[in-house]
């Protein structure tokens, strides 16, 4: 029986497909050990806190004061660094949450809260999220800004960011969801500098002209190869309704929002001059629902197989149990 199981497993293994998370930086270890290193002037600038938190028990509090320069470079910063596996042609989904306190400074200067920095030494990164004045922006190489929205303080901003990493503008693209609504359709653009890789920097990095203390909270960072792997778990089913009690009626639910239409969800797609977002059509999600990109279907997390491979293996495994019990 054992030889038969091994033989069947060898035949069926090519049909198995595994979905999973590539990396988590969600601080649920209670520290910053999930990251490669920290760039900070002191430990109090990057703290793990229990409140506020978007998910789980812990989040990151990043604080920057004027003059904070732990790496003797331009600007002021305190950031975590993660050296990932992004390379030419790779494609990932990233999900994380950011909160700006109600006293977050409003200045007409750049304040980067998430960036994928190039492995080269100098210049702006090919992908960065930052605040300027009263706006949150996504800016790519060559200062292309395909999306921006009004900065809202005191609430969590839940991002899902889809990237095809490439130095070829006809191959690379980005796509963005915010708080469950797709706010940027697939937008073709350079996402890598030729010959460079990228690595994640999470925290706060800003112009050294900014004087007020700045604080940003981060939580839940997840990197995966499929949209389904970063989506929140489904809501539990409602409790059964007592047959003797009439079911509650809906007092009025807001109609669905066309998340694929510029301006319909949070933020506005702003393609640079001469460039046009690709794949502008999109399905119509319900409020707060993240849908997969057009032409893609969210896949279940875990293992799936063609032809019920796992079911076959499970039945064969059970077939051998009576004999082992008799031997005992």
PDB file of C-alpha atoms in Angstrom, residues 148-308:
ATOM      1  CA  UNK A 148      -3.713  60.834  -5.874  1.00  0.00           C
ATOM      2  CA  UNK A 149      -6.438  61.497  -3.318  1.00  0.00           C
ATOM      3  CA  UNK A 150      -7.240  63.772  -0.415  1.00  0.00           C
ATOM      4  CA  UNK A 151      -5.405  63.000   2.814  1.00  0.00           C
ATOM      5  CA  UNK A 152      -7.795  61.929   5.565  1.00  0.00           C
ATOM      6  CA  UNK A 153      -6.382  61.884   9.084  1.00  0.00           C
ATOM      7  CA  UNK A 154      -7.367  59.688  12.003  1.00  0.00           C
ATOM      8  CA  UNK A 155      -8.537  56.670   9.955  1.00  0.00           C
ATOM      9  CA  UNK A 156      -6.854  53.586   8.548  1.00  0.00           C
ATOM     10  CA  UNK A 157      -6.137  53.525   4.806  1.00  0.00           C
ATOM     11  CA  UNK A 158      -6.184  49.929   3.547  1.00  0.00           C
ATOM     12  CA  UNK A 159      -4.037  49.545   0.401  1.00  0.00           C
ATOM     13  CA  UNK A 160      -3.760  46.654  -2.031  1.00  0.00           C
ATOM     14  CA  UNK A 161      -1.067  47.301  -4.614  1.00  0.00           C
ATOM     15  CA  UNK A 162      -0.518  45.067  -7.670  1.00  0.00           C
ATOM     16  CA  UNK A 163       2.800  45.434  -9.514  1.00  0.00           C
ATOM     17  CA  UNK A 164       4.506  43.840 -12.495  1.00  0.00           C
ATOM     18  CA  UNK A 165       8.149  44.710 -12.007  1.00  0.00           C
ATOM     19  CA  UNK A 166       9.907  45.628 -15.244  1.00  0.00           C
ATOM     20  CA  UNK A 167      12.212  48.229 -16.759  1.00  0.00           C
ATOM     21  CA  UNK A 168      10.174  47.903 -19.974  1.00  0.00           C
ATOM     22  CA  UNK A 169       7.239  50.339 -20.030  1.00  0.00           C
ATOM     23  CA  UNK A 170       5.253  47.947 -22.235  1.00  0.00           C
ATOM     24  CA  UNK A 171       5.580  45.169 -19.629  1.00  0.00           C
ATOM     25  CA  UNK A 172       5.571  46.850 -16.238  1.00  0.00           C
ATOM     26  CA  UNK A 173       2.333  48.048 -14.670  1.00  0.00           C
ATOM     27  CA  UNK A 174       0.690  49.021 -11.393  1.00  0.00           C
ATOM     28  CA  UNK A 175      -2.859  48.659 -10.100  1.00  0.00           C
ATOM     29  CA  UNK A 176      -4.307  49.975  -6.845  1.00  0.00           C
ATOM     30  CA  UNK A 177      -7.212  49.404  -4.445  1.00  0.00           C
ATOM     31  CA  UNK A 178      -7.972  51.627  -1.453  1.00  0.00           C
ATOM     32  CA  UNK A 179     -10.421  50.630   1.274  1.00  0.00           C
ATOM     33  CA  UNK A 180     -11.962  47.928  -0.885  1.00  0.00           C
ATOM     34  CA  UNK A 181     -12.403  50.013  -4.034  1.00  0.00           C
ATOM     35  CA  UNK A 182     -10.240  49.820  -7.130  1.00  0.00           C
ATOM     36  CA  UNK A 183      -8.988  53.356  -7.643  1.00  0.00           C
ATOM     37  CA  UNK A 184      -6.400  52.737 -10.371  1.00  0.00           C
ATOM     38  CA  UNK A 185      -6.840  50.330 -13.271  1.00  0.00           C
ATOM     39  CA  UNK A 186      -3.795  48.584 -14.713  1.00  0.00           C
ATOM     40  CA  UNK A 187      -1.437  51.386 -15.647  1.00  0.00           C
ATOM     41  CA  UNK A 188       1.516  50.467 -17.837  1.00  0.00           C
ATOM     42  CA  UNK A 189       4.779  52.119 -16.824  1.00  0.00           C
ATOM     43  CA  UNK A 190       8.381  51.465 -15.886  1.00  0.00           C
ATOM     44  CA  UNK A 191       8.557  49.990 -12.367  1.00  0.00           C
ATOM     45  CA  UNK A 192      12.265  49.094 -12.293  1.00  0.00           C
ATOM     46  CA  UNK A 193      15.337  50.972 -13.394  1.00  0.00           C
ATOM     47  CA  UNK A 194      17.331  48.942 -15.915  1.00  0.00           C
ATOM     48  CA  UNK A 195      19.828  46.704 -14.170  1.00  0.00           C
ATOM     49  CA  UNK A 196      18.436  47.447 -10.687  1.00  0.00           C
ATOM     50  CA  UNK A 197      16.298  45.543  -8.241  1.00  0.00           C
ATOM     51  CA  UNK A 198      14.094  47.094  -5.546  1.00  0.00           C
ATOM     52  CA  UNK A 199      13.602  46.699  -1.814  1.00  0.00           C
ATOM     53  CA  UNK A 200      10.845  47.827   0.552  1.00  0.00           C
ATOM     54  CA  UNK A 201      11.190  50.785   2.930  1.00  0.00           C
ATOM     55  CA  UNK A 202       8.354  51.319   5.407  1.00  0.00           C
ATOM     56  CA  UNK A 203       8.084  54.128   7.960  1.00  0.00           C
ATOM     57  CA  UNK A 204       8.459  57.848   7.304  1.00  0.00           C
ATOM     58  CA  UNK A 205      10.988  59.681   5.121  1.00  0.00           C
ATOM     59  CA  UNK A 206      10.536  63.389   4.441  1.00  0.00           C
ATOM     60  CA  UNK A 207      12.115  66.641   3.364  1.00  0.00           C
ATOM     61  CA  UNK A 208      14.474  68.111   5.942  1.00  0.00           C
ATOM     62  CA  UNK A 209      12.577  71.399   5.602  1.00  0.00           C
ATOM     63  CA  UNK A 210       9.628  69.939   7.558  1.00  0.00           C
ATOM     64  CA  UNK A 211       9.803  71.164  11.160  1.00  0.00           C
ATOM     65  CA  UNK A 212       6.811  69.658  13.061  1.00  0.00           C
ATOM     66  CA  UNK A 213       7.110  66.145  14.476  1.00  0.00           C
ATOM     67  CA  UNK A 214       5.549  63.569  12.143  1.00  0.00           C
ATOM     68  CA  UNK A 215       3.982  60.251  13.199  1.00  0.00           C
ATOM     69  CA  UNK A 216       2.665  57.502  10.902  1.00  0.00           C
ATOM     70  CA  UNK A 217       1.209  54.092  11.859  1.00  0.00           C
ATOM     71  CA  UNK A 218       1.675  50.992   9.679  1.00  0.00           C
ATOM     72  CA  UNK A 219       0.074  47.570  10.008  1.00  0.00           C
ATOM     73  CA  UNK A 220      -0.643  44.244   8.295  1.00  0.00           C
ATOM     74  CA  UNK A 221       1.978  44.252   5.524  1.00  0.00           C
ATOM     75  CA  UNK A 222       1.561  41.149   3.339  1.00  0.00           C
ATOM     76  CA  UNK A 223       3.174  40.182   0.036  1.00  0.00           C
ATOM     77  CA  UNK A 224       1.689  37.448  -2.151  1.00  0.00           C
ATOM     78  CA  UNK A 225       1.539  36.190  -5.712  1.00  0.00           C
ATOM     79  CA  UNK A 226      -2.267  36.158  -5.991  1.00  0.00           C
ATOM     80  CA  UNK A 227      -5.004  38.598  -5.074  1.00  0.00           C
ATOM     81  CA  UNK A 228      -6.848  35.948  -3.070  1.00  0.00           C
ATOM     82  CA  UNK A 229      -3.897  35.648  -0.702  1.00  0.00           C
ATOM     83  CA  UNK A 230      -4.128  39.256   0.478  1.00  0.00           C
ATOM     84  CA  UNK A 231      -7.917  39.557   0.647  1.00  0.00           C
ATOM     85  CA  UNK A 232      -9.537  39.622   4.101  1.00  0.00           C
ATOM     86  CA  UNK A 233     -11.272  36.412   5.204  1.00  0.00           C
ATOM     87  CA  UNK A 234     -14.964  36.159   4.278  1.00  0.00           C
ATOM     88  CA  UNK A 235     -17.480  37.454   6.798  1.00  0.00           C
ATOM     89  CA  UNK A 236     -19.168  34.752   8.905  1.00  0.00           C
ATOM     90  CA  UNK A 237     -22.710  33.811   7.835  1.00  0.00           C
ATOM     91  CA  UNK A 238     -25.539  35.641   9.633  1.00  0.00           C
ATOM     92  CA  UNK A 239     -27.239  33.797  12.504  1.00  0.00           C
ATOM     93  CA  UNK A 240     -30.405  31.862  11.602  1.00  0.00           C
ATOM     94  CA  UNK A 241     -33.625  33.830  11.820  1.00  0.00           C
ATOM     95  CA  UNK A 242     -36.312  32.601  14.235  1.00  0.00           C
ATOM     96  CA  UNK A 243     -39.217  31.322  12.132  1.00  0.00           C
ATOM     97  CA  UNK A 244     -41.639  33.126  14.430  1.00  0.00           C
ATOM     98  CA  UNK A 245     -39.871  36.466  14.029  1.00  0.00           C
ATOM     99  CA  UNK A 246     -40.079  38.407  10.759  1.00  0.00           C
ATOM    100  CA  UNK A 247     -36.682  38.940   9.135  1.00  0.00           C
ATOM    101  CA  UNK A 248     -35.326  42.469   9.424  1.00  0.00           C
ATOM    102  CA  UNK A 249     -35.718  44.640   6.370  1.00  0.00           C
ATOM    103  CA  UNK A 250     -32.996  46.663   4.750  1.00  0.00           C
ATOM    104  CA  UNK A 251     -33.668  50.312   5.553  1.00  0.00           C
ATOM    105  CA  UNK A 252     -31.722  51.367   2.529  1.00  0.00           C
ATOM    106  CA  UNK A 253     -28.340  50.249   1.255  1.00  0.00           C
ATOM    107  CA  UNK A 254     -26.141  52.541  -0.823  1.00  0.00           C
ATOM    108  CA  UNK A 255     -25.978  51.448  -4.424  1.00  0.00           C
ATOM    109  CA  UNK A 256     -22.844  49.820  -5.807  1.00  0.00           C
ATOM    110  CA  UNK A 257     -19.919  51.972  -6.856  1.00  0.00           C
ATOM    111  CA  UNK A 258     -18.201  51.495 -10.181  1.00  0.00           C
ATOM    112  CA  UNK A 259     -14.714  51.005  -8.767  1.00  0.00           C
ATOM    113  CA  UNK A 260     -13.208  50.913 -12.239  1.00  0.00           C
ATOM    114  CA  UNK A 261     -14.303  54.427 -13.168  1.00  0.00           C
ATOM    115  CA  UNK A 262     -11.815  57.233 -12.394  1.00  0.00           C
ATOM    116  CA  UNK A 263     -13.101  59.305  -9.518  1.00  0.00           C
ATOM    117  CA  UNK A 264     -15.748  56.791  -8.440  1.00  0.00           C
ATOM    118  CA  UNK A 265     -13.704  55.289  -5.616  1.00  0.00           C
ATOM    119  CA  UNK A 266     -11.304  57.055  -3.262  1.00  0.00           C
ATOM    120  CA  UNK A 267      -8.756  59.002  -5.253  1.00  0.00           C
ATOM    121  CA  UNK A 268      -8.438  59.962  -8.873  1.00  0.00           C
ATOM    122  CA  UNK A 269      -6.406  58.420 -11.662  1.00  0.00           C
ATOM    123  CA  UNK A 270      -4.191  61.124 -13.103  1.00  0.00           C
ATOM    124  CA  UNK A 271      -2.242  59.754 -16.068  1.00  0.00           C
ATOM    125  CA  UNK A 272       0.792  61.836 -17.083  1.00  0.00           C
ATOM    126  CA  UNK A 273       0.619  63.687 -20.371  1.00  0.00           C
ATOM    127  CA  UNK A 274       0.757  61.307 -23.285  1.00  0.00           C
ATOM    128  CA  UNK A 275      -0.018  58.208 -21.244  1.00  0.00           C
ATOM    129  CA  UNK A 276      -3.342  56.437 -20.872  1.00  0.00           C
ATOM    130  CA  UNK A 277      -4.364  53.915 -18.223  1.00  0.00           C
ATOM    131  CA  UNK A 278      -4.845  50.450 -19.668  1.00  0.00           C
ATOM    132  CA  UNK A 279      -7.905  48.281 -19.148  1.00  0.00           C
ATOM    133  CA  UNK A 280     -10.281  50.975 -17.959  1.00  0.00           C
ATOM    134  CA  UNK A 281     -13.283  48.628 -17.835  1.00  0.00           C
ATOM    135  CA  UNK A 282     -14.053  46.990 -14.514  1.00  0.00           C
ATOM    136  CA  UNK A 283     -16.800  45.073 -12.759  1.00  0.00           C
ATOM    137  CA  UNK A 284     -19.159  46.771 -10.355  1.00  0.00           C
ATOM    138  CA  UNK A 285     -18.279  45.830  -6.764  1.00  0.00           C
ATOM    139  CA  UNK A 286     -20.408  46.348  -3.706  1.00  0.00           C
ATOM    140  CA  UNK A 287     -19.234  48.914  -1.230  1.00  0.00           C
ATOM    141  CA  UNK A 288     -16.138  47.701   0.580  1.00  0.00           C
ATOM    142  CA  UNK A 289     -15.603  44.636  -1.656  1.00  0.00           C
ATOM    143  CA  UNK A 290     -12.276  44.086  -3.373  1.00  0.00           C
ATOM    144  CA  UNK A 291     -12.671  42.463  -6.748  1.00  0.00           C
ATOM    145  CA  UNK A 292      -9.968  40.767  -8.810  1.00  0.00           C
ATOM    146  CA  UNK A 293      -8.648  42.600 -11.856  1.00  0.00           C
ATOM    147  CA  UNK A 294     -10.603  42.135 -15.108  1.00  0.00           C
ATOM    148  CA  UNK A 295      -9.925  38.733 -16.611  1.00  0.00           C
ATOM    149  CA  UNK A 296      -8.649  37.317 -13.325  1.00  0.00           C
ATOM    150  CA  UNK A 297     -10.513  35.217 -10.819  1.00  0.00           C
ATOM    151  CA  UNK A 298      -9.671  35.247  -7.139  1.00  0.00           C
ATOM    152  CA  UNK A 299      -8.349  31.857  -6.130  1.00  0.00           C
ATOM    153  CA  UNK A 300      -8.815  30.120  -2.831  1.00  0.00           C
ATOM    154  CA  UNK A 301      -5.877  30.175  -0.483  1.00  0.00           C
ATOM    155  CA  UNK A 302      -4.166  26.840  -0.011  1.00  0.00           C
ATOM    156  CA  UNK A 303      -3.665  23.827  -2.242  1.00  0.00           C
ATOM    157  CA  UNK A 304      -5.808  22.822  -5.199  1.00  0.00           C
ATOM    158  CA  UNK A 305      -5.360  20.022  -7.726  1.00  0.00           C
ATOM    159  CA  UNK A 306      -6.653  18.786 -11.025  1.00  0.00           C
ATOM    160  CA  UNK A 307      -8.900  15.766 -10.835  1.00  0.00           C
ATOM    161  CA  UNK A 308      -9.315  15.684  -7.054  1.00  0.00           C
TER     162      UNK A 308
END
